[in-house]
Short mmCIF file of C-alpha atoms and ligand atoms in Angstrom, two decimals:
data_model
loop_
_atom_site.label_atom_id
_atom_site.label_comp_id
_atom_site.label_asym_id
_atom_site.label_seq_id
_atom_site.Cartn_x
_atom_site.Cartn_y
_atom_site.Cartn_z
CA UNK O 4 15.73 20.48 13.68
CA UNK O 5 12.63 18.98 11.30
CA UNK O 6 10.00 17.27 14.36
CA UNK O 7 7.21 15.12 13.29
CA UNK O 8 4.18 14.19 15.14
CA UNK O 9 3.39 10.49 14.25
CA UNK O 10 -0.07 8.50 15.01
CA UNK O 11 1.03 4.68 15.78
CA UNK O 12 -1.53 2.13 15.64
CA UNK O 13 -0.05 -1.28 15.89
CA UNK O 14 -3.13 -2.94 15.26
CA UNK O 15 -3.53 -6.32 15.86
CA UNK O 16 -1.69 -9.60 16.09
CA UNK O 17 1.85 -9.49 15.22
CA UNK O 18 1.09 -5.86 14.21
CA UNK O 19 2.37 -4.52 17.14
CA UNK O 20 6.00 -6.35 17.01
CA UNK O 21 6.58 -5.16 13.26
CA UNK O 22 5.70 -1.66 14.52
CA UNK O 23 8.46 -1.38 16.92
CA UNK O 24 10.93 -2.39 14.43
CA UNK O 25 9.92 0.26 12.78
CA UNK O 26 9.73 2.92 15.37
CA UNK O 27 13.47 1.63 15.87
CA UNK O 28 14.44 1.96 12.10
CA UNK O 29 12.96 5.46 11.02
CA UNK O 30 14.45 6.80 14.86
CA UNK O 31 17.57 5.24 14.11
CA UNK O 32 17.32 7.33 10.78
CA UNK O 33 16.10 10.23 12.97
CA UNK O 34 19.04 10.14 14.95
CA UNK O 35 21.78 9.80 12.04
CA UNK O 36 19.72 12.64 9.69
CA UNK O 37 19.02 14.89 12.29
CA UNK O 38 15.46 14.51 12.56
CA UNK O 39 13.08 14.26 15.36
CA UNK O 40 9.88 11.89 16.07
CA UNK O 41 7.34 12.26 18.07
CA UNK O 42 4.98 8.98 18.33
CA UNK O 43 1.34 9.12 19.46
CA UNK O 44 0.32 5.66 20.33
CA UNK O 45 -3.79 4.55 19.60
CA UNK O 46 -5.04 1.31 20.39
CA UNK O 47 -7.63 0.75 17.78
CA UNK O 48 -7.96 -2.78 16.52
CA UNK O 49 -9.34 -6.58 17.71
CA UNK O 50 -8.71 -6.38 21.62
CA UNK O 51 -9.83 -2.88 22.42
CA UNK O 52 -13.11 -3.89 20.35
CA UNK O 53 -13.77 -7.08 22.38
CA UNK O 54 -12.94 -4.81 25.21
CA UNK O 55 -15.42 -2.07 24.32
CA UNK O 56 -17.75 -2.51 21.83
CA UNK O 57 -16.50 0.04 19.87
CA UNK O 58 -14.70 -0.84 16.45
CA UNK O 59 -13.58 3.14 15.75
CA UNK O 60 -14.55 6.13 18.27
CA UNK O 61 -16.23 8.88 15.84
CA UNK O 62 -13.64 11.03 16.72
CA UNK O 63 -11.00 9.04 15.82
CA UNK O 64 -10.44 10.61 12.12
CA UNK O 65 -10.47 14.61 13.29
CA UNK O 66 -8.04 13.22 16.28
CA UNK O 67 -5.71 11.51 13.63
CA UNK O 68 -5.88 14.55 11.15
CA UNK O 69 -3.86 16.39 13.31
CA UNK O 70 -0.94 14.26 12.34
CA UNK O 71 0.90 14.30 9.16
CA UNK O 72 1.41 10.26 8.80
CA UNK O 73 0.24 7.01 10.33
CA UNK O 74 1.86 3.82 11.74
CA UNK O 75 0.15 1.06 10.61
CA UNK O 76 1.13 -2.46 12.60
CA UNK O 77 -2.00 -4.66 10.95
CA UNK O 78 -5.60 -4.58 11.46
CA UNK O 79 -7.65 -8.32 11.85
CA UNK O 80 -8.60 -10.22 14.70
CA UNK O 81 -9.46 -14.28 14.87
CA UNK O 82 -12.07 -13.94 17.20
CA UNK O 83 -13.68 -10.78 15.56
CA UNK O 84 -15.84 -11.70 12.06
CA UNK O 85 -14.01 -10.77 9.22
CA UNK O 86 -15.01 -7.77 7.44
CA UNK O 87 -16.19 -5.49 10.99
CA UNK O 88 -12.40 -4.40 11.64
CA UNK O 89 -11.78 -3.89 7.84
CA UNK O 90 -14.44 -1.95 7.27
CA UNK O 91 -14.54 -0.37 10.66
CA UNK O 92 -10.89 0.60 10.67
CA UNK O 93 -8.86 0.76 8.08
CA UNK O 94 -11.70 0.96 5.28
CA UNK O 95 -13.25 3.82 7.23
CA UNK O 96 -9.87 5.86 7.65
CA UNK O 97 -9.03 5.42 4.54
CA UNK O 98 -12.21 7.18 3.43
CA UNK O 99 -12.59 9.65 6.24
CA UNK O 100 -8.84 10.90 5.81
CA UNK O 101 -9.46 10.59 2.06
CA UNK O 102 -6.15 8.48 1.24
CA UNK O 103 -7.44 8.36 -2.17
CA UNK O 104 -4.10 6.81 -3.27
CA UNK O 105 -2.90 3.28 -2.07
CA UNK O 106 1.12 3.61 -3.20
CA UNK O 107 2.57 -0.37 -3.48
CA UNK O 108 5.82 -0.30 -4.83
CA UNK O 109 6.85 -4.10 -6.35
CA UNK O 110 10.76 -4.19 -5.82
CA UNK O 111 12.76 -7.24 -5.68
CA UNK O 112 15.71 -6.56 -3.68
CA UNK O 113 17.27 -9.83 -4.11
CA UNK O 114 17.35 -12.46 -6.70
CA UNK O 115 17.31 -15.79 -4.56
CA UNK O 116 13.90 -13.81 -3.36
CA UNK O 117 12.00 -14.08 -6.44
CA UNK O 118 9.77 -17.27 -7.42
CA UNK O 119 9.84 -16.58 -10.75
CA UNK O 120 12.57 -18.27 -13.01
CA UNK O 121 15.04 -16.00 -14.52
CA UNK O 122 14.23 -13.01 -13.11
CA UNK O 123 16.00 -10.53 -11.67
CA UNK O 124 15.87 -7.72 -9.14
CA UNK O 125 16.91 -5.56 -12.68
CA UNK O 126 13.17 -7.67 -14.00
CA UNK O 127 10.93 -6.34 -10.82
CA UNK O 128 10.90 -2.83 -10.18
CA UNK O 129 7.58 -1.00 -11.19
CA UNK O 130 4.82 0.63 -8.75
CA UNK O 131 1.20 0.25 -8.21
CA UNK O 132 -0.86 3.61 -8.15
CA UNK O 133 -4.09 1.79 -6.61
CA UNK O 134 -7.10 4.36 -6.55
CA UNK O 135 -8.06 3.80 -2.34
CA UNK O 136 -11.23 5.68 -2.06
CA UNK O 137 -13.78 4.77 -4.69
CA UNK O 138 -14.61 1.42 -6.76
CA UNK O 139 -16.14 -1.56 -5.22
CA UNK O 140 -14.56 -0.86 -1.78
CA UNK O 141 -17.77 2.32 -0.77
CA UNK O 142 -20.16 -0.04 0.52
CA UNK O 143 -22.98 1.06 -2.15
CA UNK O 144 -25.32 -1.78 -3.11
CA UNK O 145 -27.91 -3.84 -1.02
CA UNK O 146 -29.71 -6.67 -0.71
CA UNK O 147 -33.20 -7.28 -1.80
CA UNK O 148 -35.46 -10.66 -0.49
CA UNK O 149 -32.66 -11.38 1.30
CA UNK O 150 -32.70 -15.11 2.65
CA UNK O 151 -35.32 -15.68 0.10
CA UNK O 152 -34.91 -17.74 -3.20
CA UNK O 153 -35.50 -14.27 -5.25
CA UNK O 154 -32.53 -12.98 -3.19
CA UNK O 155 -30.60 -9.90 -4.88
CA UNK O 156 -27.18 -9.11 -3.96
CA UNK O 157 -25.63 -5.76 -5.54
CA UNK O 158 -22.29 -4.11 -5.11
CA UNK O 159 -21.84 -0.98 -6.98
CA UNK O 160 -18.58 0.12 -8.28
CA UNK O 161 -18.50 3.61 -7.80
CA UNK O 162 -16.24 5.85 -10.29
CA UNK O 163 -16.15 9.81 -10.08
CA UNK O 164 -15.22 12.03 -12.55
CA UNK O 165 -12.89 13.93 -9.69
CA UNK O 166 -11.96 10.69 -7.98
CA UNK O 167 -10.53 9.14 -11.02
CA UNK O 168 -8.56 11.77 -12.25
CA UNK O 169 -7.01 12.88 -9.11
CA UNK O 170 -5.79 9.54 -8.73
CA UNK O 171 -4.73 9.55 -12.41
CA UNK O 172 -3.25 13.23 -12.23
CA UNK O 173 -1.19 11.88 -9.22
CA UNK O 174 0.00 8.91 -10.96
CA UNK O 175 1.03 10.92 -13.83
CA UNK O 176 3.08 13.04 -11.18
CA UNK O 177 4.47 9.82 -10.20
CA UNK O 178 5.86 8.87 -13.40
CA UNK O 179 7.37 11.92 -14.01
CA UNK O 180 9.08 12.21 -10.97
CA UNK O 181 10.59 9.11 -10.76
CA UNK O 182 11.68 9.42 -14.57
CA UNK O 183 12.29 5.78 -15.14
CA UNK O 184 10.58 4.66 -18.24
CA UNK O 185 8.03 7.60 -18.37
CA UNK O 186 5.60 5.31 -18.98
CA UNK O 187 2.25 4.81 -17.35
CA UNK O 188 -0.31 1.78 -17.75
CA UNK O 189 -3.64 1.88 -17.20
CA UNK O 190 -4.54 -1.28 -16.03
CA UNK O 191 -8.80 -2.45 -16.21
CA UNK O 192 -11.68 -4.31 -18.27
CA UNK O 193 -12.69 -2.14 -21.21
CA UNK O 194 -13.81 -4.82 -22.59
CA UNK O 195 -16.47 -5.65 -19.83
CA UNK O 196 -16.88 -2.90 -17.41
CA UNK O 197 -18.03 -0.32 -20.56
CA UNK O 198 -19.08 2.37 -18.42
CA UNK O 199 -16.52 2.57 -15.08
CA UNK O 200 -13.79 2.00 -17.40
CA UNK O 201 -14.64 4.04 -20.08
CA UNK O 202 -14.76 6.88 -17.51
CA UNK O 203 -10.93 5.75 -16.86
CA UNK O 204 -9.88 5.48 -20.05
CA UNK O 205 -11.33 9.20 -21.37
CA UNK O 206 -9.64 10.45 -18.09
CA UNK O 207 -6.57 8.98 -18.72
CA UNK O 208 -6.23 10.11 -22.37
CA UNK O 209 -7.46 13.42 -21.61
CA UNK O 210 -5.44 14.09 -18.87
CA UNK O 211 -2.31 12.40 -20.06
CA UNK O 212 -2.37 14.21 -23.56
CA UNK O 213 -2.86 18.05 -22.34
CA UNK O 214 -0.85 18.06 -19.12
CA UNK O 215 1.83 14.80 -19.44
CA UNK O 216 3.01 14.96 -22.88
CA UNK O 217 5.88 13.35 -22.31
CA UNK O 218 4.69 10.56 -20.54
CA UNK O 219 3.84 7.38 -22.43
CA UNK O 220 0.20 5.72 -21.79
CA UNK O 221 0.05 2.18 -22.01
CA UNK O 222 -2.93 0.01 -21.30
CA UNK O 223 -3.60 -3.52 -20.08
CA UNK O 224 -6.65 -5.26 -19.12
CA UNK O 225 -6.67 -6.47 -15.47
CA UNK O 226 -6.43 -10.28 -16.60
CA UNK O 227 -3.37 -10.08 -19.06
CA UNK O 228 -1.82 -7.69 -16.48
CA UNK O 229 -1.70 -10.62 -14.26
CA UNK O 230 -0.67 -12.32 -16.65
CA UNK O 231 2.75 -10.12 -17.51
CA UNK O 232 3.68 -9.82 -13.96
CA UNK O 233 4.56 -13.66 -14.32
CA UNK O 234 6.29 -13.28 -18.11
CA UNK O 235 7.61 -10.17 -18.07
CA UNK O 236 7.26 -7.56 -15.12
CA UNK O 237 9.95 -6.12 -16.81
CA UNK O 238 7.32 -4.09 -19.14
CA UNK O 239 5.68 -2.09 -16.15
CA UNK O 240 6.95 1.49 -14.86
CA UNK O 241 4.12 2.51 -13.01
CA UNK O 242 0.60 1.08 -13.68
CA UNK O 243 -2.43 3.18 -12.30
CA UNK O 244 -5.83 1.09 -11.35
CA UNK O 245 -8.76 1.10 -9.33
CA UNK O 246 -9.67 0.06 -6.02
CA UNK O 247 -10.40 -3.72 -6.19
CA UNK O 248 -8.27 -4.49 -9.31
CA UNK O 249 -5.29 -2.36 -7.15
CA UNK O 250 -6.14 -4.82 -4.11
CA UNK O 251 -6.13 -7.94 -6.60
CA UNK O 252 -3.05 -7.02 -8.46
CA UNK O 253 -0.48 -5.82 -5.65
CA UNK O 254 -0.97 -9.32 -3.89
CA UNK O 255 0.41 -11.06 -6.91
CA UNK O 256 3.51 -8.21 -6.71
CA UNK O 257 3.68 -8.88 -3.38
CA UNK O 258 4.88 -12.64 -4.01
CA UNK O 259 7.03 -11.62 -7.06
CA UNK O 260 9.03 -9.19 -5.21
CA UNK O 261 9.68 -11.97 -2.44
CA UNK O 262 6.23 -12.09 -0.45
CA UNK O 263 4.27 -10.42 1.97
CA UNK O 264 7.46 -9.99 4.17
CA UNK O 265 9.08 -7.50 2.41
CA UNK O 266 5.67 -5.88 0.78
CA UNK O 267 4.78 -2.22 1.75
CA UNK O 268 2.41 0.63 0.85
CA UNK O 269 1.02 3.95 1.83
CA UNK O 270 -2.68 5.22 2.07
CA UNK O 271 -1.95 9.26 0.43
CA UNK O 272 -3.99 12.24 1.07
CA UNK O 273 -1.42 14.46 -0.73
CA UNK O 274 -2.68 17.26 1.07
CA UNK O 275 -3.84 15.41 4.16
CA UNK O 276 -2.54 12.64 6.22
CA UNK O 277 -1.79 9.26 4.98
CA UNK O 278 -1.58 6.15 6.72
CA UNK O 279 1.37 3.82 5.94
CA UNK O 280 1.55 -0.14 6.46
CA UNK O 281 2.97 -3.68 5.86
CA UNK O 282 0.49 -4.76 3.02
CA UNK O 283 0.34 -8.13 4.75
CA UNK O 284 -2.31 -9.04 7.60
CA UNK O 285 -1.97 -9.74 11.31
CA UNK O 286 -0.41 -13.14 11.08
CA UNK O 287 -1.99 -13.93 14.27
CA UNK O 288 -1.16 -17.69 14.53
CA UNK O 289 2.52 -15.83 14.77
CA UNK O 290 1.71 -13.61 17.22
CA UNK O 291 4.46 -12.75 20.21
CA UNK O 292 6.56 -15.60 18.51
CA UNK O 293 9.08 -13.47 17.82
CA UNK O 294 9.03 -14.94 14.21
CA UNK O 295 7.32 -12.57 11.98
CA UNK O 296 9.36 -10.64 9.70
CA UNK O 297 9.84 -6.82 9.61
CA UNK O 298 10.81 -5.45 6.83
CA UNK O 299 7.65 -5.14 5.01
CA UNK O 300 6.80 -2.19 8.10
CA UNK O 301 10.17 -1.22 7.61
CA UNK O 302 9.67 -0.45 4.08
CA UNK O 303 6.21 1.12 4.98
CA UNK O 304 8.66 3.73 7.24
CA UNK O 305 10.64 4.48 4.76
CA UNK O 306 7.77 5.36 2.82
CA UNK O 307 6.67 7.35 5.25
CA UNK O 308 10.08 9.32 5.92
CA UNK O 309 9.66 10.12 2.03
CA UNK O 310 6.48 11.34 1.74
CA UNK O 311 7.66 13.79 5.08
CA UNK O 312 10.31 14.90 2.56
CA UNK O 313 13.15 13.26 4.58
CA UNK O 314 14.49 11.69 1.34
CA UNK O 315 18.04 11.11 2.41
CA UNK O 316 17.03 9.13 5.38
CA UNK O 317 14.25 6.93 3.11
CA UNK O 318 17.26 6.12 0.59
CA UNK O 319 19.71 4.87 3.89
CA UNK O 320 16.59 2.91 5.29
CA UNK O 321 16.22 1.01 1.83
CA UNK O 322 19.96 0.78 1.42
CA UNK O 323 20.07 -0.49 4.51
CA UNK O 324 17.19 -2.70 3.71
CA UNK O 325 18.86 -3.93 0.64
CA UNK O 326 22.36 -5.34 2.52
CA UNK O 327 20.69 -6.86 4.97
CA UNK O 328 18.47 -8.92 2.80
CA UNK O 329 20.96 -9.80 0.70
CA UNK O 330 23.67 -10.33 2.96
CA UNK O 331 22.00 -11.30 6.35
CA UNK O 332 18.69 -12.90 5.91
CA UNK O 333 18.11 -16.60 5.07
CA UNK O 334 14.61 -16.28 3.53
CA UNK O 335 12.11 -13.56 3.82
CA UNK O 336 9.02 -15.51 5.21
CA UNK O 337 8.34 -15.40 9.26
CA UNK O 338 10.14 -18.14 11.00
CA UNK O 339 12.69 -18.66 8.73
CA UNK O 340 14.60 -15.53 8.60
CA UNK O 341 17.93 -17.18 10.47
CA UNK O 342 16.77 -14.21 13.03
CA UNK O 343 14.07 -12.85 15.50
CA UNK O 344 12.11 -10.16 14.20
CA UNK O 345 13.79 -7.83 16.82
CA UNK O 346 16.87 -9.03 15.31
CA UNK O 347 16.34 -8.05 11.83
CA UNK O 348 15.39 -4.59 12.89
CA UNK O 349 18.47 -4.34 14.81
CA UNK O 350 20.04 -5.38 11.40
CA UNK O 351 18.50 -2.78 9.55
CA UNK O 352 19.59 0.23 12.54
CA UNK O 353 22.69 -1.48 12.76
CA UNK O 354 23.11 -0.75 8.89
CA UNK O 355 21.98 2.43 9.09
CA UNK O 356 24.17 3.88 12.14
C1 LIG R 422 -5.34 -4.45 1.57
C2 LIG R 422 -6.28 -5.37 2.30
C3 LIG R 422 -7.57 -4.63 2.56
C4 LIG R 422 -8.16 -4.24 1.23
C5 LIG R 422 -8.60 -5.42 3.41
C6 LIG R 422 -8.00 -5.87 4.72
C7 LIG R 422 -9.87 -4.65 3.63
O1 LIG R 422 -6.47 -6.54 1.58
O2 LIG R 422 -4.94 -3.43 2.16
O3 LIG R 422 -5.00 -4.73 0.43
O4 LIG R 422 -8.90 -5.02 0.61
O5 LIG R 422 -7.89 -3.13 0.78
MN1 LIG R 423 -5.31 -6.65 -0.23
#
């Protein structure tokens, strides 16, 4: 029988209570596909730093290597400053583990789900290759006569030769394996950032033309691309981006495929371990209410099930996913699901078994 060690980290807020729904859901797949999971709770997040001091012990990111995948709950705190748990957490694991991919998949399971007019679940169905390691997101930059009226801010966006195209070469991958429309956008700002996205665009064109023949390239600049996920999302197959345009972009597909309920993603180090999570934050004002909604860590376990090459149980949990939320669920958003959140994952197992 397959066994998996897993790393849990609930996080904070209502992280915790849309991580146990999905513990249920991909153990409820376990049990039915004849897998086994083995869950390693942490308790990184708001509390244990108010509690220690400590944002991230330094051994954190060897201790979590040993795993193959992550549960994510949520990470952000309302009595921490913004940006410390971010950065201190999640930015810094995504970086030390080098989950140089951030996977967000824009599906619309349901048509009543969607706020745009005349669209259909047939309309939404394309996936975000966000680049998760590089860009704006490194921290490079500084300040100079700070607090002064000559002050300098600069953020750098940082773009690598080998960090681009390993994020394009495993978008290309992508494409190719999920053989929808072959096609593969580049989405950026040629027009403005000459250099970082010139770097992209060579990349892409190189790359695509002597090892993806048969996949088409497509490009869009950031703002039109914002732009078509409103007319037509229809167009997209799989667009490939970088860090902060990925962050930008998958917010807006995160309402058109029904909101940050249902919204998932996954941190990849293809040959490493990757961290999977609701896309969504902590919700805290929601916090042991009972209210919050699910499925967007559900999804984020399904995710993870496929990327451990359990592909017949990922397919049941998004089946399974699919009746329920178009058969069972009132609306997607947290305290108006017709249902608890330990309801809904009951749904989902229920479904599944
Ligand atoms: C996301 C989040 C993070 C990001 C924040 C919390 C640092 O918005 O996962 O999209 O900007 O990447
Ligand atoms: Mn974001």
């Amino acid at each position: 029988m397959n066994s998996y060690d897993i790393a849990v980290m609930g996080g904070d807020g209502t992280g915790p209570e849309v991580t146990a729904e999905n513990i249920k859901v991909v153990e409820a797949a376990g049990a039915k596909f004849g897998f086994k999971l083995n869950f390693t709770e942490y308790d990184f997040g708001g509390d244990r730093y108010l509690k220690t001091n400590e944002v991230l012990p330094d051994s954190a990111a060897d201790e979590l290597r040993k795993f193959p995948a992550i549960m994510l709950g949520a990470i952000g705190h309302p009595d921490v400053a913004p940006g410390i748990l971010e950065k201190g957490i999640l930015l810094r694991l995504r970086f030390e583990l080098e989950q140089y991919i951030n996977l967000r998949p824009v599906k619309l399971y349901d048509d009543r789900f969607c706020p745009l007019k005349d669209k259909t679940a047939e309309d939404v169905d394309f996936v975000v290759v966000r680049e998760n390691n590089e860009g704006l997101y490194t921290g490079s930059g500084g300040f100079v006569f700070k607090g002064t009226p000559n002050e300098i801010a600069v953020q750098e966006s940082i773009n690598t030769r080998r960090g681009v195209e390993r994020c394009l070469r495993y978008a290309f991958e992508y494409t190719q394996k999920r053989n929808k429309d072959n096609t593969l956008t580049l989405c950026g700002k040629t027009n403005v950032l000459t250099y970082a996205f010139d770097l992209w665009e060579r990349a892409f064109h190189e790359v695509g033309e002597a090892d993806y023949p048969g996949i088409k390239r497509d490009y869009a600049h950031v703002d039109a691309a914002t732009m078509w996920f409103v007319k037509n999302p229809e167009w997209f197959d799989v667009i490939v981006t970088d860090n902060m345009f990925g962050d930008i972009i998958t917010d807006l597909g995160a309402m058109v495929q029904g909101g940050m309920g249902i919204a998932a993603g996954g941190n990849i180090n293809p040959e490493g371990t990757s961290m999977f999570e609701p896309i969504g934050g902590s919700a805290p004002k929601y916090t042991g209410q009972g209210v919050i909604n699910p499925l967007a860590a559900i999804c984020s376990g399904q995710m993870m099930l496929e990327h451990l090459g359990e592909t017949e149980a990922a397919a049941a949990i998004e089946a399974a996913v699919i009746k329920v939320v178009r058969e069972k669920i009132d609306t997607l958003a947290a305290g108006r699901m017709g249902h608890s959140t330990a309801e809904v994952g009951d749904l989902v197992a229920a479904e599944l078994a």
